[in-house]
Short mmCIF file of C-alpha atoms in Angstrom, two decimals:
data_model
loop_
_atom_site.label_atom_id
_atom_site.label_comp_id
_atom_site.label_asym_id
_atom_site.label_seq_id
_atom_site.Cartn_x
_atom_site.Cartn_y
_atom_site.Cartn_z
CA MET Z 278 22.46 36.95 -36.30
CA ARG Z 279 19.73 38.29 -34.84
CA MET Z 280 17.60 35.29 -35.38
CA LEU Z 281 20.29 33.15 -34.93
CA ILE Z 282 21.06 34.43 -31.62
CA ARG Z 283 17.65 33.73 -30.51
CA GLY Z 284 18.01 30.52 -31.72
CA LEU Z 285 21.25 29.29 -29.77
CA GLY Z 286 19.35 31.38 -26.58
CA GLU Z 287 16.28 29.06 -27.38
CA LEU Z 288 18.27 25.70 -27.09
CA CYS Z 289 19.75 27.03 -23.88
CA ILE Z 290 17.18 27.19 -21.72
CA THR Z 291 15.40 23.79 -24.12
CA ALA Z 292 18.91 22.27 -22.83
CA GLY Z 293 18.41 23.62 -19.01
CA LEU Z 294 14.30 22.08 -18.73
CA VAL Z 295 15.87 19.16 -20.59
CA LEU Z 296 18.26 19.48 -17.50
CA LEU Z 297 16.06 20.11 -14.66
CA LEU Z 298 13.99 16.55 -16.00
CA PHE Z 299 16.98 14.62 -16.30
CA VAL Z 300 17.16 15.83 -12.24
CA THR Z 301 13.53 14.53 -11.83
CA TYR Z 302 14.28 11.53 -13.00
CA GLU Z 303 17.51 10.70 -11.17
CA LEU Z 304 15.83 11.74 -7.79
CA TRP Z 305 12.47 9.74 -8.95
CA GLY Z 306 12.44 7.74 -11.75
CA THR Z 307 15.34 5.01 -11.36
CA GLY Z 308 13.49 3.88 -8.40
CA ARG Z 309 11.89 2.08 -10.38
CA TYR Z 310 14.05 -0.05 -11.51
CA THR Z 311 14.53 -0.79 -8.41
CA GLN Z 312 11.90 -1.79 -7.39
CA GLN Z 313 11.16 -3.83 -10.39
CA GLN Z 314 14.30 -5.84 -10.16
CA GLN Z 315 13.78 -6.31 -6.35
CA ASP Z 316 10.71 -8.42 -7.39
CA SER Z 317 12.08 -10.50 -9.17
CA LEU Z 318 15.30 -10.90 -6.74
CA GLY Z 319 13.23 -11.13 -4.03
CA LYS Z 320 10.34 -14.04 -5.66
CA GLU Z 321 13.79 -15.25 -7.40
CA MET Z 322 15.18 -15.69 -3.61
CA ILE Z 323 12.28 -16.82 -1.75
CA LYS Z 324 11.69 -19.82 -4.29
CA GLU Z 325 15.02 -21.31 -3.59
CA TRP Z 326 14.39 -20.83 -0.39
CA ARG Z 327 11.53 -22.83 -0.41
CA ALA Z 328 13.70 -25.60 -2.41
CA PRO Z 329 16.27 -27.90 -0.54
CA ARG Z 330 19.22 -26.49 -0.15
CA VAL Z 331 22.28 -27.57 -2.24
CA THR Z 332 25.70 -28.21 -0.14
CA THR Z 333 27.07 -26.14 -2.63
CA GLU Z 334 25.30 -23.00 -2.46
CA LYS Z 335 26.91 -20.33 -2.73
CA VAL Z 336 25.87 -16.26 -4.00
CA ARG Z 337 26.48 -14.80 -7.15
CA ILE Z 338 26.71 -11.26 -7.66
CA GLY Z 339 24.23 -9.83 -8.53
CA LYS Z 340 21.40 -12.03 -6.98
CA GLY Z 341 19.33 -11.87 -3.66
CA LEU Z 342 21.66 -12.67 -0.26
CA ALA Z 343 19.40 -11.60 1.97
CA MET Z 344 16.40 -9.51 2.71
CA ILE Z 345 16.74 -7.14 5.93
CA ARG Z 346 14.62 -5.02 7.99
CA ILE Z 347 14.10 -1.83 9.77
CA PRO Z 348 11.33 -1.83 11.84
CA ARG Z 349 11.87 1.85 13.00
CA PHE Z 350 11.48 2.02 9.60
CA GLY Z 351 7.78 1.23 9.21
CA ALA Z 352 6.72 -2.22 9.34
CA SER Z 353 6.27 -2.08 4.91
CA TYR Z 354 10.06 -0.94 5.08
CA ARG Z 355 12.14 -4.14 3.54
CA PHE Z 356 14.54 -4.81 0.46
CA VAL Z 357 16.42 -7.48 -0.33
CA VAL Z 358 20.15 -7.69 0.35
CA ILE Z 359 21.73 -7.82 -3.69
CA GLU Z 360 25.05 -9.57 -3.18
CA GLY Z 361 28.31 -7.04 -3.99
CA VAL Z 362 28.54 -2.96 -3.51
CA GLU Z 363 29.87 -2.23 -7.91
CA LEU Z 364 27.17 0.46 -9.40
CA ALA Z 365 25.53 -1.92 -11.45
CA ASP Z 366 24.37 -4.10 -7.59
CA LEU Z 367 23.59 -0.88 -6.15
CA ARG Z 368 21.45 -0.59 -8.58
CA LYS Z 369 19.35 -3.29 -7.83
CA GLY Z 370 18.76 -2.42 -4.25
CA PRO Z 371 21.45 -2.69 -1.19
CA GLY Z 372 24.92 -4.31 -1.83
CA HIS Z 373 26.78 -6.62 0.65
CA TYR Z 374 29.70 -6.48 0.26
CA PRO Z 375 32.01 -9.56 -1.75
CA GLY Z 376 34.06 -11.27 1.41
CA SER Z 377 32.40 -10.28 4.67
CA ALA Z 378 30.76 -12.07 6.44
CA LEU Z 379 27.85 -13.38 6.02
CA PRO Z 380 24.43 -12.30 8.37
CA GLY Z 381 25.25 -14.01 12.04
CA GLN Z 382 28.50 -15.44 11.05
CA ILE Z 383 31.81 -13.20 13.08
CA GLY Z 384 32.70 -10.92 11.76
CA ASN Z 385 31.28 -8.22 10.08
CA PHE Z 386 29.01 -7.76 7.73
CA VAL Z 387 28.41 -4.85 5.54
CA VAL Z 388 25.64 -3.56 3.26
CA SER Z 389 26.01 -0.69 1.29
CA GLY Z 390 23.02 0.84 0.16
CA HIS Z 391 21.66 4.38 -2.19
CA ARG Z 392 20.94 7.33 0.66
CA THR Z 393 18.86 9.55 -2.44
CA THR Z 394 17.86 7.77 -6.33
CA TYR Z 395 17.38 4.10 -6.73
CA SER Z 396 14.40 3.98 -4.11
CA ALA Z 397 16.73 5.16 -1.56
CA PRO Z 398 17.09 2.39 0.54
CA PHE Z 399 19.10 3.68 2.99
CA ASN Z 400 18.07 6.98 2.51
CA ARG Z 401 16.82 7.51 6.48
CA LEU Z 402 19.50 5.37 7.97
CA GLY Z 403 20.43 9.02 10.35
CA GLU Z 404 17.27 8.25 11.77
CA LEU Z 405 18.08 5.42 13.81
CA ARG Z 406 19.30 4.83 17.60
CA ALA Z 407 21.21 3.01 19.51
CA GLY Z 408 19.15 -0.09 20.13
CA ASP Z 409 16.75 -0.06 17.48
CA LYS Z 410 16.70 -3.73 15.50
CA ILE Z 411 17.83 -4.45 12.21
CA LEU Z 412 16.21 -8.02 10.68
CA ILE Z 413 18.03 -9.62 8.06
CA ASP Z 414 15.87 -12.99 7.21
CA THR Z 415 18.27 -15.44 5.40
CA ARG Z 416 17.17 -18.80 4.78
CA GLN Z 417 16.19 -20.16 7.82
CA ARG Z 418 17.27 -18.14 10.80
CA GLN Z 419 16.30 -13.88 11.50
CA TYR Z 420 18.99 -12.13 13.17
CA VAL Z 421 18.48 -9.62 14.81
CA TYR Z 422 21.25 -7.09 15.05
CA LYS Z 423 20.60 -3.99 17.27
CA VAL Z 424 22.52 -0.26 16.44
CA THR Z 425 25.62 0.18 18.32
CA ASP Z 426 26.99 3.43 16.96
CA ARG Z 427 26.81 6.05 14.20
CA ARG Z 428 30.03 7.95 12.89
CA ILE Z 429 30.97 10.26 9.89
CA VAL Z 430 33.78 8.94 7.62
CA LYS Z 431 35.81 9.87 4.50
CA PRO Z 432 34.90 8.17 1.66
CA THR Z 433 38.18 6.00 1.82
CA ASP Z 434 37.91 4.46 5.41
CA VAL Z 435 37.89 1.72 4.55
CA ASP Z 436 38.28 0.31 7.53
CA VAL Z 437 34.96 0.49 8.97
CA THR Z 438 34.66 -2.53 6.83
CA ALA Z 439 37.27 -4.77 8.19
CA PRO Z 440 36.18 -7.62 10.44
CA VAL Z 441 36.50 -5.90 13.53
CA PRO Z 442 35.68 -2.12 12.05
CA PHE Z 443 38.49 0.71 12.62
CA HIS Z 444 41.05 -2.40 12.92
CA PRO Z 445 41.84 -4.36 10.63
CA GLY Z 446 44.18 -7.19 10.38
CA ARG Z 447 42.51 -7.98 13.99
CA THR Z 448 40.61 -11.60 14.40
CA PRO Z 449 36.76 -10.70 15.19
CA THR Z 450 35.06 -12.09 17.94
CA ARG Z 451 31.71 -10.69 17.73
CA ARG Z 452 29.21 -10.82 15.08
CA MET Z 453 28.59 -7.36 14.08
CA ILE Z 454 26.65 -5.67 10.66
CA THR Z 455 27.58 -2.88 9.17
CA LEU Z 456 25.36 0.35 7.10
CA THR Z 457 27.35 2.34 5.00
CA THR Z 458 25.26 5.35 2.78
CA CYS Z 459 26.30 9.12 1.64
CA HIS Z 460 26.54 11.93 3.54
CA PRO Z 461 24.97 14.01 3.28
CA LYS Z 462 22.05 13.57 1.20
CA TYR Z 463 22.63 14.30 -2.49
CA SER Z 464 26.53 14.44 -1.98
CA ALA Z 465 28.80 11.58 -1.97
CA ALA Z 466 31.08 13.82 -0.38
CA GLU Z 467 31.60 11.55 3.29
CA ARG Z 468 29.43 7.90 4.29
CA MET Z 469 27.17 7.49 7.31
CA ILE Z 470 27.82 4.75 9.13
CA VAL Z 471 26.04 2.50 11.21
CA PHE Z 472 27.27 -0.19 13.63
CA GLY Z 473 25.09 -2.86 15.36
CA GLU Z 474 25.81 -6.17 17.21
CA LEU Z 475 24.18 -9.43 17.51
CA SER Z 476 21.34 -10.17 19.88
CA GLU Z 477 19.06 -12.58 18.76
CA GLU Z 478 19.25 -15.68 16.58
CA LEU Z 479 15.75 -17.40 15.92
CA PRO Z 480 14.21 -19.57 12.72
CA ARG Z 481 12.82 -17.39 10.44
CA ALA Z 482 9.71 -19.44 9.65
CA ALA Z 483 8.39 -17.66 12.21
CA THR Z 484 8.38 -14.22 11.62
CA PRO Z 485 5.72 -14.29 8.39
CA ALA Z 486 7.60 -11.18 6.83
CA ALA Z 487 10.14 -12.47 3.87
CA ALA Z 488 7.39 -14.73 2.77
CA GLN Z 489 5.12 -12.45 1.69
CA HIS Z 490 6.18 -12.40 -1.85
CA MET U 53 12.90 28.37 -33.44
CA TYR U 54 9.36 27.81 -31.11
CA GLY U 55 7.96 31.14 -32.63
CA TRP U 56 8.60 28.79 -36.72
CA ILE U 57 6.36 26.13 -34.82
CA TRP U 58 4.12 28.05 -33.11
CA ARG U 59 3.40 29.83 -36.94
CA ASN U 60 3.56 26.43 -38.81
CA LEU U 61 1.12 24.52 -36.85
CA PRO U 62 -2.77 24.34 -38.10
CA GLY U 63 -5.80 25.70 -37.12
CA THR U 64 -7.16 28.86 -34.49
CA TRP U 65 -4.98 29.33 -31.70
CA GLN U 66 -7.27 26.56 -29.15
CA VAL U 67 -6.07 23.44 -31.07
CA ARG U 68 -2.31 25.39 -31.70
CA THR U 69 -2.09 25.19 -27.94
CA ALA U 70 -3.30 21.69 -27.95
CA ILE U 71 -1.11 20.66 -30.74
CA ALA U 72 1.82 21.88 -28.93
CA LEU U 73 0.76 20.84 -25.23
CA ALA U 74 0.69 16.94 -27.13
CA LEU U 75 3.67 17.95 -28.19
CA VAL U 76 5.83 19.16 -25.00
CA VAL U 77 4.30 16.39 -23.10
CA ALA U 78 4.82 14.19 -25.96
CA LEU U 79 9.35 15.36 -25.76
CA CYS U 80 9.08 14.68 -22.12
CA ALA U 81 8.28 10.95 -22.38
CA VAL U 82 10.36 9.97 -24.69
CA LEU U 83 12.65 11.38 -22.26
CA TRP U 84 11.87 9.77 -19.53
CA TYR U 85 11.16 6.49 -21.31
CA LEU U 86 13.87 5.94 -23.78
CA VAL U 87 16.44 8.06 -23.50
CA PHE U 88 17.09 8.89 -19.18
CA PRO U 89 16.90 4.86 -18.41
CA TRP U 90 18.98 4.89 -20.76
CA LEU U 91 21.55 7.98 -19.98
CA GLU U 92 21.32 7.29 -16.11
CA PRO U 93 23.64 3.63 -15.81
CA LYS U 94 26.43 6.62 -17.46
CA VAL U 95 26.27 9.26 -14.83
CA GLN U 96 25.97 8.44 -11.76
CA PHE U 97 25.61 10.18 -8.25
CA ASP U 98 25.68 8.68 -4.71
CA PRO U 99 27.46 5.65 -4.45
CA GLY U 100 27.55 4.41 -1.02
CA VAL U 101 30.16 2.81 -0.83
CA VAL U 102 33.34 3.53 1.32
CA ASP U 103 36.12 3.35 -0.85
CA SER U 104 35.35 3.56 -4.67
CA THR U 105 37.31 0.76 -6.15
CA PRO U 106 35.51 -1.71 -3.93
CA THR U 107 37.39 -4.56 -5.18
CA ALA U 108 39.94 -3.36 -4.98
CA PRO U 109 41.66 -4.21 -1.59
CA ALA U 110 42.60 -7.24 -0.24
CA ARG U 111 40.64 -7.59 2.88
CA PRO U 112 42.56 -9.38 5.76
CA GLY U 113 40.47 -12.73 7.80
CA ALA U 114 37.57 -11.96 5.31
CA GLY U 115 36.17 -15.17 4.56
#
């Protein structure tokens, strides 16, 4: 009997330790997968950008769409934006809502990303201030968005992804970007939303950034 | 369990400690590199999207 209880106790302690290790893995180990995917998808995307343009070109779910850079997060901050916001897509990097506007288009370019785990691309979204630049590199153009607003909303508030945020159904006239991530950190109770508006459009060739892969 | 393993390890206490440590490291490696990567896509926290089922609503005016 005593042996049994001791064995059970040891088992429980072991399970606790394994669980702790798993949490550690979730927070820091998952970044390895994201980094691998970012590397390969980034290379693939750059290669496609260099190849001549195909008229029927369409970004497929789970593939690279654009490069996002945010100078406030440092010069090395760079993520390939993936098309799609399913769990599998977001494991690879920040994801673009299929159906929302493409970079530079009139409407709302909506991108979601992890606040923690999977390299935590949007970990520091809370540090953005009005006027901060969000750079989106595409095949030919670099779009410079400037942060206009930051909000905390409920996870069910899909209206933030509307072409005119908070006014679904209204016809857009502005070129917006919307970044969404979890809030607070390590929780999924709310969402942090950062809005921005296009301020400049440059040829991508003038910026060496995206080609460094 | 641990007592039984300890008693069945060979050698002096130094050797036993070394073997025990090696076992712990090996177990951690198996968990980290094999078990967790398999388990992790099945349990997800922190989705980061608004609307937990992103494909459901048709967004008007989207192109």
